[in-house]
PDB file of C-alpha atoms in Angstrom:
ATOM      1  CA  UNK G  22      -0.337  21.818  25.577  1.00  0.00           C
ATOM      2  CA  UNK G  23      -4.007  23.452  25.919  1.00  0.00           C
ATOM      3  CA  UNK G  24      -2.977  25.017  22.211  1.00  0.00           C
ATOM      4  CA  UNK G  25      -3.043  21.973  20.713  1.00  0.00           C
ATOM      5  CA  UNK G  26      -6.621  20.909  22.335  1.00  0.00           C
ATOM      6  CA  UNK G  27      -7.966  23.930  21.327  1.00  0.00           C
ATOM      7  CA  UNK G  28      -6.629  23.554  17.925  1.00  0.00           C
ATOM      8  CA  UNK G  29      -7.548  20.568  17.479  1.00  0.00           C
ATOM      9  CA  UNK G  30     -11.210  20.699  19.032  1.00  0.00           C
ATOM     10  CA  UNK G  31     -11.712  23.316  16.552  1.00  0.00           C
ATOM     11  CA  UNK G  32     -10.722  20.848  13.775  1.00  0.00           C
ATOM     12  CA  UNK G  33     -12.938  18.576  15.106  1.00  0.00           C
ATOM     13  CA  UNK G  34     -15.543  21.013  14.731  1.00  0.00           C
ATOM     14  CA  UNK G  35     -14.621  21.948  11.322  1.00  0.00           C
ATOM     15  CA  UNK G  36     -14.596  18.193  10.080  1.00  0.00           C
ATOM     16  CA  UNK G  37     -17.971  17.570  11.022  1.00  0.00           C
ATOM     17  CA  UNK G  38     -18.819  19.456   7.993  1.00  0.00           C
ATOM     18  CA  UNK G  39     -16.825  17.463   5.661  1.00  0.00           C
ATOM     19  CA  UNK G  40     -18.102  14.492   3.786  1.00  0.00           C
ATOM     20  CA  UNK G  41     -16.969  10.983   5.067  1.00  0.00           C
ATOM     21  CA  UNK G  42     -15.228  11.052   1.726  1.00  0.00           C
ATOM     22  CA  UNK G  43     -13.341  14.434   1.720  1.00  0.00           C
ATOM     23  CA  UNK G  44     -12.225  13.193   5.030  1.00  0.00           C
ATOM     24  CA  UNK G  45     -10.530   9.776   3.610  1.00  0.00           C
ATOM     25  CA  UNK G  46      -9.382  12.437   0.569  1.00  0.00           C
ATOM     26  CA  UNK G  47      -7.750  14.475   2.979  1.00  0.00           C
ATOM     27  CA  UNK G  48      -5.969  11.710   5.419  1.00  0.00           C
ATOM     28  CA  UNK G  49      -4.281  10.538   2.480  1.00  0.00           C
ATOM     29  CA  UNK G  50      -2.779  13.915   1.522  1.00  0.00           C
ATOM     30  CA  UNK G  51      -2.016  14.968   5.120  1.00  0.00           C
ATOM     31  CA  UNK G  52      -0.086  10.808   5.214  1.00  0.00           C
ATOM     32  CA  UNK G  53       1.806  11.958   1.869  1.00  0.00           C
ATOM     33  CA  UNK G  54       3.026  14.952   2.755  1.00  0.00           C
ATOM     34  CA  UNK G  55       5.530  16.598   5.963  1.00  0.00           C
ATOM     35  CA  UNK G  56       4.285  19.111   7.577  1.00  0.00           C
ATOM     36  CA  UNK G  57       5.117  20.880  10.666  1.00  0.00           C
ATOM     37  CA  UNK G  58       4.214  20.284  14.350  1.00  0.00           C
ATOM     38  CA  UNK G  59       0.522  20.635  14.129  1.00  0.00           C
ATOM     39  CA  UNK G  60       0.137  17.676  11.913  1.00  0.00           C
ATOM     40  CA  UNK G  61      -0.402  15.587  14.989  1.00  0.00           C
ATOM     41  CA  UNK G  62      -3.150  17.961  16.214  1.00  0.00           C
ATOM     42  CA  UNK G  63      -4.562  17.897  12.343  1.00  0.00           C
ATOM     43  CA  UNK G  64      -4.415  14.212  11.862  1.00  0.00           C
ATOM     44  CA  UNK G  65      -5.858  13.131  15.851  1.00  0.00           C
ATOM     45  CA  UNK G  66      -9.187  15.575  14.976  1.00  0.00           C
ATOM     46  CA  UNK G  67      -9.429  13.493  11.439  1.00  0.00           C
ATOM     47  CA  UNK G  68      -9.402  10.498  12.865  1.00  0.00           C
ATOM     48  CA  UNK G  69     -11.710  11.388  15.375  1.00  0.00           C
ATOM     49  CA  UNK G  70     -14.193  12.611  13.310  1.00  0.00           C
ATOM     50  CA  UNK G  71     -13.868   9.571  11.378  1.00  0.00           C
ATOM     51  CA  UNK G  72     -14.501   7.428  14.271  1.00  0.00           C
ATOM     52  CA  UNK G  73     -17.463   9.308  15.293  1.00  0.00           C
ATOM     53  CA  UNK G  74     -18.948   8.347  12.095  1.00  0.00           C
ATOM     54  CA  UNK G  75     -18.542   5.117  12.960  1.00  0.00           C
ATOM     55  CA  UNK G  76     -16.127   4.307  10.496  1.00  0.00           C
ATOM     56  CA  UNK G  77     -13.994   1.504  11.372  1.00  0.00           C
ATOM     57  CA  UNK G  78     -10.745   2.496  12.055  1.00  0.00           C
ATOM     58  CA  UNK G  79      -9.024  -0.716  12.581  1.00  0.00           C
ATOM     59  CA  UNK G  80      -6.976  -1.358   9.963  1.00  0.00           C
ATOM     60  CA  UNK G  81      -4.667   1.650  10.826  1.00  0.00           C
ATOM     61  CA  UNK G  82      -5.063   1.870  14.760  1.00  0.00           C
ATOM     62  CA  UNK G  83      -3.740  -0.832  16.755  1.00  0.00           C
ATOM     63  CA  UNK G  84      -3.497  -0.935  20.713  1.00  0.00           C
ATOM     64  CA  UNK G  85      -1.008  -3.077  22.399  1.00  0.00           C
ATOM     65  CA  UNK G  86       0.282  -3.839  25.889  1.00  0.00           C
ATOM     66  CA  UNK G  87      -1.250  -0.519  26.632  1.00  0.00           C
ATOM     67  CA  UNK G  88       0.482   1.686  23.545  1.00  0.00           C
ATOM     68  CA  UNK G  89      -1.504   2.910  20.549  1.00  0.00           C
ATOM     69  CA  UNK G  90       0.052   2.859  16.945  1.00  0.00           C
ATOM     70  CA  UNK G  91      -1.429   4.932  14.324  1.00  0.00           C
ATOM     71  CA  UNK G  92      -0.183   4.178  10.912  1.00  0.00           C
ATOM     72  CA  UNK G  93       0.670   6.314   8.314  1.00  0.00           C
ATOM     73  CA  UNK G  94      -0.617   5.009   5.288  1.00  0.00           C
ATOM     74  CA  UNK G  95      -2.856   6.208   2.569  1.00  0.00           C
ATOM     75  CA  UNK G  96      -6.867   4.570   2.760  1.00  0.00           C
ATOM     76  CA  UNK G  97     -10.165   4.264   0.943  1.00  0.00           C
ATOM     77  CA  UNK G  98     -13.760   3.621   2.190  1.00  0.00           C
ATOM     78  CA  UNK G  99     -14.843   0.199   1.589  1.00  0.00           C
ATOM     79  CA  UNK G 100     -18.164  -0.556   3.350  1.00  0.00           C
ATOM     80  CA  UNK G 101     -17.616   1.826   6.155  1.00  0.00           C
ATOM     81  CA  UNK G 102     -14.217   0.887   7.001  1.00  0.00           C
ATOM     82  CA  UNK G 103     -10.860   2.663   6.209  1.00  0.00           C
ATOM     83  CA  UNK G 104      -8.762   0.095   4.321  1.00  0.00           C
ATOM     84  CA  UNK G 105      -4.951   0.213   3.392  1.00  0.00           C
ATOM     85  CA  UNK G 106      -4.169   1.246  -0.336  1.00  0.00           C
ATOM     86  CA  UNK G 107      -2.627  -1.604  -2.068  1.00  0.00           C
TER      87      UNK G 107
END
């Protein structure tokens, strides 16, 4: 379990690089596509990174009765939120 944390702390780190854009770019290609076990890892340290932004996330995070659904769908940046591709 500490792998993954690691990992994914050090994808955190990485992203902060990235352009808000490359990041959107590469959600949607990580949603398309199946890879293994550390897509979780991959996706969470987007996300975050995304969120630390201050991009609004709510269109594809939703929290209810305590449980937190992420969806997997493809985005684009529209005024500094993530918004579902039609």
């Amino acid at each position: 379990m500490s792998h993954t944390k690691d990992f994914q702390q050090h994808l955190v780190e990485q992203f902060h690089h990235y352009s808000t854009q490359e990041l959107v770019i590469l959600n949607n290609e990580l949603v398309r596509s199946n890879w293994g076990s550390s897509k979780t890892a991959f996706r969470n340290a987007l996300l975050s990174t995304l969120s630390n932004r201050g991009i609004d996330l709510s269109a594809i995070i939703h929290s209810l009765d305590g449980f937190t659904q992420i969806q997997r769908i493809a985005v684009r940046l529209e005024a500094n939120k993530l918004v579902p591709l039609d």
